[in-house]
mmCIF file of C-alpha atoms in Angstrom:
data_model
loop_
_atom_site.group_PDB
_atom_site.id
_atom_site.type_symbol
_atom_site.label_atom_id
_atom_site.label_comp_id
_atom_site.label_asym_id
_atom_site.label_seq_id
_atom_site.Cartn_x
_atom_site.Cartn_y
_atom_site.Cartn_z
ATOM 1 C CA VAL A 1 0.000 0.000 0.000
ATOM 2 C CA ASP A 2 1.150 3.543 -0.622
ATOM 3 C CA ASP A 3 0.491 5.065 2.817
ATOM 4 C CA PHE A 4 0.693 4.084 6.468
ATOM 5 C CA GLU A 5 -2.997 4.740 7.211
ATOM 6 C CA SER A 6 -4.086 2.282 4.521
ATOM 7 C CA ALA A 7 -1.676 -0.293 5.937
ATOM 8 C CA GLU A 8 -3.299 0.018 9.367
ATOM 9 C CA LYS A 9 -6.814 -0.312 7.942
ATOM 10 C CA LEU A 10 -5.821 -3.404 5.954
ATOM 11 C CA ARG A 11 -4.254 -5.050 8.996
ATOM 12 C CA ASN A 12 -7.280 -4.262 11.182
ATOM 13 C CA ALA A 13 -9.572 -5.871 8.596
ATOM 14 C CA PHE A 14 -7.671 -9.158 8.897
ATOM 15 C CA TYR A 15 -6.857 -8.985 12.613
ATOM 16 C CA PHE A 16 -9.925 -10.775 14.005
ATOM 17 C CA SER A 17 -10.831 -12.714 10.869
ATOM 18 C CA ASN A 18 -10.299 -16.387 10.056
ATOM 19 C CA TYR A 19 -7.932 -15.447 7.256
ATOM 20 C CA PRO A 20 -4.162 -15.310 7.789
ATOM 21 C CA GLU A 21 -2.839 -11.802 8.147
ATOM 22 C CA PRO A 22 -0.904 -10.834 4.996
ATOM 23 C CA ILE A 23 2.593 -9.410 5.024
ATOM 24 C CA ILE A 24 2.009 -5.722 4.365
ATOM 25 C CA TYR A 25 4.500 -3.468 2.609
ATOM 26 C CA THR A 26 3.961 0.238 3.015
ATOM 27 C CA LEU A 27 5.604 3.512 2.054
ATOM 28 C CA TYR A 28 6.584 5.571 5.050
ATOM 29 C CA ASN A 29 7.970 9.065 5.396
ATOM 30 C CA ASN A 30 9.313 8.714 8.924
ATOM 31 C CA SER A 31 12.093 6.197 9.433
ATOM 32 C CA TYR A 32 12.446 6.972 13.138
ATOM 33 C CA ILE A 33 9.261 5.223 14.264
ATOM 34 C CA ASN A 34 9.602 1.490 14.856
ATOM 35 C CA ASP A 35 6.443 -0.370 13.919
ATOM 36 C CA TYR A 36 7.008 -4.058 13.359
ATOM 37 C CA ARG A 37 3.518 -4.797 12.084
ATOM 38 C CA PHE A 38 4.542 -3.846 8.559
ATOM 39 C CA ILE A 39 7.541 -3.940 6.280
ATOM 40 C CA LYS A 40 8.156 -0.249 5.766
ATOM 41 C CA TYR A 41 9.966 1.524 2.988
ATOM 42 C CA HIS A 42 11.147 5.001 3.800
ATOM 43 C CA ILE A 43 10.549 7.521 1.022
ATOM 44 C CA ASN A 44 13.568 9.692 0.208
ATOM 45 C CA TYR A 45 11.720 12.864 -0.767
ATOM 46 C CA GLU A 46 14.951 14.780 -1.260
ATOM 47 C CA LEU A 47 16.177 12.402 -3.934
ATOM 48 C CA ILE A 48 12.752 12.198 -5.571
ATOM 49 C CA SER A 49 12.354 15.996 -5.764
ATOM 50 C CA ASP A 50 15.884 16.371 -7.136
ATOM 51 C CA ASN A 51 15.111 13.853 -9.879
ATOM 52 C CA ILE A 52 11.898 15.691 -10.797
ATOM 53 C CA PHE A 53 13.682 19.047 -10.897
ATOM 54 C CA SER A 54 16.405 17.597 -13.126
ATOM 55 C CA LEU A 55 13.785 16.314 -15.577
ATOM 56 C CA ILE A 56 12.040 19.714 -15.687
ATOM 57 C CA VAL A 57 15.190 21.773 -16.343
ATOM 58 C CA GLY A 58 16.771 19.155 -18.583
ATOM 59 C CA ARG A 59 19.706 18.654 -16.300
ATOM 60 C CA LYS A 60 21.581 15.408 -16.696
ATOM 61 C CA ARG A 61 22.321 13.659 -13.474
ATOM 62 C CA ASN A 62 25.600 11.790 -13.133
ATOM 63 C CA ILE A 63 24.781 10.137 -9.822
ATOM 64 C CA LYS A 64 25.352 6.429 -10.080
ATOM 65 C CA VAL A 65 22.624 4.486 -8.395
ATOM 66 C CA LYS A 66 23.953 1.199 -7.106
ATOM 67 C CA ASP A 67 20.474 -0.175 -6.549
ATOM 68 C CA LYS A 68 17.144 1.311 -7.569
ATOM 69 C CA GLY A 69 16.009 0.404 -4.098
ATOM 70 C CA ILE A 70 18.069 3.348 -2.842
ATOM 71 C CA LEU A 71 14.786 5.270 -2.830
ATOM 72 C CA PHE A 72 13.593 3.053 -0.019
ATOM 73 C CA SER A 73 15.033 1.422 3.060
ATOM 74 C CA SER A 74 13.424 -1.612 4.664
ATOM 75 C CA ASP A 75 13.713 -1.526 8.446
ATOM 76 C CA SER A 76 11.458 -4.302 9.698
ATOM 77 C CA ASP A 77 10.402 -7.844 9.177
ATOM 78 C CA LEU A 78 7.176 -9.710 9.859
ATOM 79 C CA SER A 79 6.923 -13.380 10.692
ATOM 80 C CA TYR A 80 4.527 -15.611 12.551
ATOM 81 C CA VAL A 81 5.648 -18.680 14.407
ATOM 82 C CA HIS A 82 3.100 -21.261 15.502
ATOM 83 C CA LYS A 83 4.851 -23.402 18.080
ATOM 84 C CA TYR A 84 1.844 -25.128 19.606
ATOM 85 C CA HIS A 85 -0.739 -27.142 17.730
ATOM 86 C CA LYS A 86 -3.375 -28.473 20.084
ATOM 87 C CA SER A 87 -6.869 -27.655 21.283
ATOM 88 C CA LEU A 88 -8.502 -26.261 24.410
ATOM 89 C CA ASN A 89 -11.985 -27.286 25.501
ATOM 90 C CA ILE A 90 -13.820 -24.722 27.617
ATOM 91 C CA LEU A 91 -16.988 -25.375 29.618
ATOM 92 C CA THR A 92 -18.933 -22.275 30.598
ATOM 93 C CA ILE A 93 -22.282 -20.629 31.114
ATOM 94 C CA ASP A 94 -23.326 -17.996 28.610
ATOM 95 C CA SER A 95 -22.576 -14.325 29.208
ATOM 96 C CA PRO A 96 -21.637 -11.183 27.247
ATOM 97 C CA SER A 97 -17.994 -11.878 28.135
ATOM 98 C CA ILE A 98 -18.170 -15.331 26.566
ATOM 99 C CA GLN A 99 -19.745 -13.911 23.421
ATOM 100 C CA ALA A 100 -16.887 -11.403 23.236
ATOM 101 C CA LEU A 101 -14.389 -14.220 23.781
ATOM 102 C CA LYS A 102 -15.871 -16.140 20.849
ATOM 103 C CA LYS A 103 -15.183 -13.152 18.597
ATOM 104 C CA ILE A 104 -11.438 -13.263 19.199
ATOM 105 C CA ILE A 105 -11.021 -17.049 19.014
ATOM 106 C CA PRO A 106 -10.186 -16.961 15.262
ATOM 107 C CA HIS A 107 -7.390 -14.490 15.960
ATOM 108 C CA PHE A 108 -6.113 -16.553 18.896
ATOM 109 C CA HIS A 109 -6.003 -19.660 16.702
ATOM 110 C CA LYS A 110 -4.231 -17.733 13.986
ATOM 111 C CA VAL A 111 -1.411 -16.488 16.191
ATOM 112 C CA SER A 112 -1.073 -19.510 18.497
ATOM 113 C CA GLY A 113 -2.100 -22.514 16.432
ATOM 114 C CA ILE A 114 -4.371 -23.595 19.302
ATOM 115 C CA LYS A 115 -7.964 -24.474 18.474
ATOM 116 C CA VAL A 116 -10.480 -23.378 21.113
ATOM 117 C CA ASN A 117 -13.795 -25.189 21.561
ATOM 118 C CA ILE A 118 -16.378 -23.514 23.796
ATOM 119 C CA GLU A 119 -19.321 -25.499 25.146
ATOM 120 C CA ILE A 120 -22.039 -23.334 26.667
ATOM 121 C CA VAL A 121 -24.380 -24.997 29.152
ATOM 122 C CA SER A 122 -26.812 -23.892 31.837
ATOM 123 C CA PHE A 123 -25.746 -23.017 35.368
ATOM 124 C CA ASN A 124 -27.139 -26.272 36.782
ATOM 125 C CA GLU A 125 -25.535 -28.406 34.079
ATOM 126 C CA ILE A 126 -22.041 -27.331 35.094
ATOM 127 C CA SER A 127 -22.542 -28.826 38.557
ATOM 128 C CA LEU A 128 -23.865 -32.052 37.052
ATOM 129 C CA ILE A 129 -20.850 -32.323 34.746
ATOM 130 C CA LEU A 130 -18.384 -31.627 37.567
ATOM 131 C CA ASN A 131 -19.997 -34.371 39.643
ATOM 132 C CA ASP A 132 -19.275 -36.830 36.814
ATOM 133 C CA ILE A 133 -15.483 -37.167 36.668
ATOM 134 C CA ASN A 134 -15.582 -38.831 33.237
ATOM 135 C CA LYS A 135 -17.393 -35.853 31.742
ATOM 136 C CA ALA A 136 -15.367 -33.265 33.632
ATOM 137 C CA GLU A 137 -12.073 -34.664 32.312
ATOM 138 C CA GLN A 138 -13.079 -33.678 28.778
ATOM 139 C CA TYR A 139 -12.545 -29.994 29.567
ATOM 140 C CA ASP A 140 -9.328 -28.044 29.998
ATOM 141 C CA ILE A 141 -10.891 -24.845 31.351
ATOM 142 C CA ILE A 142 -14.112 -24.594 33.347
ATOM 143 C CA ARG A 143 -15.827 -21.372 34.313
ATOM 144 C CA ILE A 144 -17.771 -21.632 37.551
ATOM 145 C CA ASP A 145 -19.207 -19.274 40.147
ATOM 146 C CA MET A 146 -17.353 -18.557 43.360
ATOM 147 C CA GLU A 147 -19.921 -20.374 45.491
ATOM 148 C CA SER A 148 -19.093 -23.651 43.728
ATOM 149 C CA PHE A 149 -15.348 -23.050 43.478
ATOM 150 C CA PRO A 150 -14.319 -24.374 46.941
ATOM 151 C CA TRP A 151 -16.449 -27.508 46.505
ATOM 152 C CA PHE A 152 -14.989 -28.603 43.190
ATOM 153 C CA ALA A 153 -11.471 -27.140 43.125
ATOM 154 C CA LYS A 154 -9.411 -29.867 44.805
ATOM 155 C CA SER A 155 -11.456 -32.773 43.474
ATOM 156 C CA ASN A 156 -11.742 -31.575 39.862
ATOM 157 C CA PHE A 157 -9.116 -28.936 39.140
ATOM 158 C CA THR A 158 -5.350 -28.839 38.846
ATOM 159 C CA PRO A 159 -3.548 -25.943 40.547
ATOM 160 C CA PHE A 160 -1.762 -23.398 38.349
ATOM 161 C CA ASN A 161 1.793 -24.297 39.332
ATOM 162 C CA PHE A 162 3.074 -22.018 36.570
ATOM 163 C CA ILE A 163 1.368 -18.940 38.077
ATOM 164 C CA THR A 164 2.718 -17.482 41.305
ATOM 165 C CA LYS A 165 0.992 -15.163 43.740
ATOM 166 C CA LYS A 166 3.615 -12.554 42.954
ATOM 167 C CA GLN A 167 2.571 -12.638 39.290
ATOM 168 C CA LEU A 168 -1.088 -12.262 40.229
ATOM 169 C CA GLU A 169 -0.265 -9.251 42.397
ATOM 170 C CA LYS A 170 0.713 -7.341 39.261
ATOM 171 C CA ASN A 171 -2.929 -7.363 38.140
ATOM 172 C CA TYR A 172 -5.079 -8.062 41.203
ATOM 173 C CA SER A 173 -5.341 -6.856 44.774
ATOM 174 C CA GLN A 174 -4.522 -9.110 47.732
ATOM 175 C CA ASP A 175 -8.215 -9.378 48.610
ATOM 176 C CA ILE A 176 -9.208 -10.494 45.105
ATOM 177 C CA ILE A 177 -6.387 -13.048 44.986
ATOM 178 C CA LYS A 178 -7.406 -14.483 48.359
ATOM 179 C CA ARG A 179 -11.109 -14.677 47.533
ATOM 180 C CA PHE A 180 -11.067 -15.659 43.867
ATOM 181 C CA CYS A 181 -7.743 -17.362 43.105
ATOM 182 C CA LEU A 182 -6.463 -19.331 46.082
ATOM 183 C CA LEU A 183 -7.512 -22.500 47.793
ATOM 184 C CA GLY A 184 -5.160 -22.817 50.709
ATOM 185 C CA GLU A 185 -1.826 -21.629 49.353
ATOM 186 C CA ASP A 186 -2.343 -22.921 45.802
ATOM 187 C CA VAL A 187 -3.593 -20.939 42.808
ATOM 188 C CA TYR A 188 -6.584 -22.745 41.317
ATOM 189 C CA ALA A 189 -8.357 -19.977 39.406
ATOM 190 C CA VAL A 190 -7.993 -16.607 37.731
ATOM 191 C CA PRO A 191 -10.823 -14.016 37.737
ATOM 192 C CA PHE A 192 -12.461 -13.787 34.326
ATOM 193 C CA ASP A 193 -15.019 -11.014 34.609
ATOM 194 C CA PRO A 194 -16.930 -9.081 37.284
ATOM 195 C CA SER A 195 -20.485 -9.914 38.236
ATOM 196 C CA ILE A 196 -23.119 -8.195 40.331
ATOM 197 C CA GLN A 197 -25.876 -9.861 42.334
ATOM 198 C CA ILE A 198 -29.073 -7.912 42.941
ATOM 199 C CA LEU A 199 -31.849 -8.958 45.293
ATOM 200 C CA PHE A 200 -35.424 -7.961 44.520
ATOM 201 C CA TYR A 201 -38.401 -8.247 46.840
ATOM 202 C CA ARG A 202 -42.155 -8.122 46.355
ATOM 203 C CA LYS A 203 -43.545 -5.047 48.035
ATOM 204 C CA ASP A 204 -47.079 -6.486 48.127
ATOM 205 C CA PHE A 205 -45.783 -9.551 49.972
ATOM 206 C CA PHE A 206 -44.279 -7.488 52.792
ATOM 207 C CA GLU A 207 -47.382 -5.291 53.012
ATOM 208 C CA ASN A 208 -49.876 -8.161 53.108
ATOM 209 C CA GLN A 209 -51.417 -8.115 56.590
ATOM 210 C CA THR A 210 -52.260 -11.821 56.623
ATOM 211 C CA ILE A 211 -48.687 -12.785 55.774
ATOM 212 C CA ARG A 212 -47.313 -10.306 58.289
ATOM 213 C CA ARG A 213 -49.530 -11.767 61.029
ATOM 214 C CA LEU A 214 -48.531 -15.364 60.226
ATOM 215 C CA TYR A 215 -44.865 -14.378 60.195
ATOM 216 C CA PHE A 216 -45.171 -12.693 63.597
ATOM 217 C CA GLU A 217 -46.914 -15.685 65.157
ATOM 218 C CA GLN A 218 -44.198 -18.007 63.895
ATOM 219 C CA ASN A 219 -41.095 -15.854 64.543
ATOM 220 C CA LYS A 220 -42.268 -13.482 67.296
ATOM 221 C CA LYS A 221 -41.053 -10.447 65.358
ATOM 222 C CA ASP A 222 -42.383 -8.150 62.660
ATOM 223 C CA LEU A 223 -41.851 -8.946 58.996
ATOM 224 C CA SER A 224 -39.573 -6.272 57.542
ATOM 225 C CA ILE A 225 -37.248 -5.821 54.595
ATOM 226 C CA PRO A 226 -33.704 -7.055 55.427
ATOM 227 C CA LYS A 227 -31.152 -4.241 55.663
ATOM 228 C CA ASN A 228 -28.087 -6.507 55.440
ATOM 229 C CA PHE A 229 -27.156 -10.131 54.753
ATOM 230 C CA GLU A 230 -27.267 -11.071 58.432
ATOM 231 C CA GLU A 231 -30.937 -10.094 58.564
ATOM 232 C CA PHE A 232 -31.526 -11.745 55.191
ATOM 233 C CA ASN A 233 -30.040 -15.074 56.354
ATOM 234 C CA SER A 234 -31.967 -15.015 59.620
#
């Protein structure tokens, strides 16, 4: 392509596609910026303008050009190395994050050589699969909620011996690591995305006098909306 902007647009078009990214050659007027996405050829405007001026005035140039490529200078290379050729099977519930993950799988396969298979099931099905060791062994990565994590971690999962707590501390706080990554002193999980739980209540239920009376007779206290989880659990 004849300009850097077009080179960027062309690369972006291929970046998340199933097609291999082409080697892109582009003209560039600034040789001081290192950008290894493309093979760049620096344009020597001084030499080009001098040639044009010589043609206009009829001046004969006696400069010997060793190589016509003197107008350009290549300063980068582009290569892709696929060292690993295997597959990863992921078991998960559906979510916007998973749909986003599916969009970048073609690019991940392109740059890594690893094929990713995502199986989306319901929340309850994940527990059923984890309770069946033969089914659970089919998956390399399993996304579960934090309530289930302590129950299944040691019996179903392998600790991340290649990830240290010090590495996690670069991206997560101590509290997050303790709550969402560790079981004992071993790293069993990595946070994938945030989630929010919201509790709703039926106003008519709490205002119903019959229900309020029955609740009082059974618990010896008024029925009221819980203000915290201690009241909710009681």
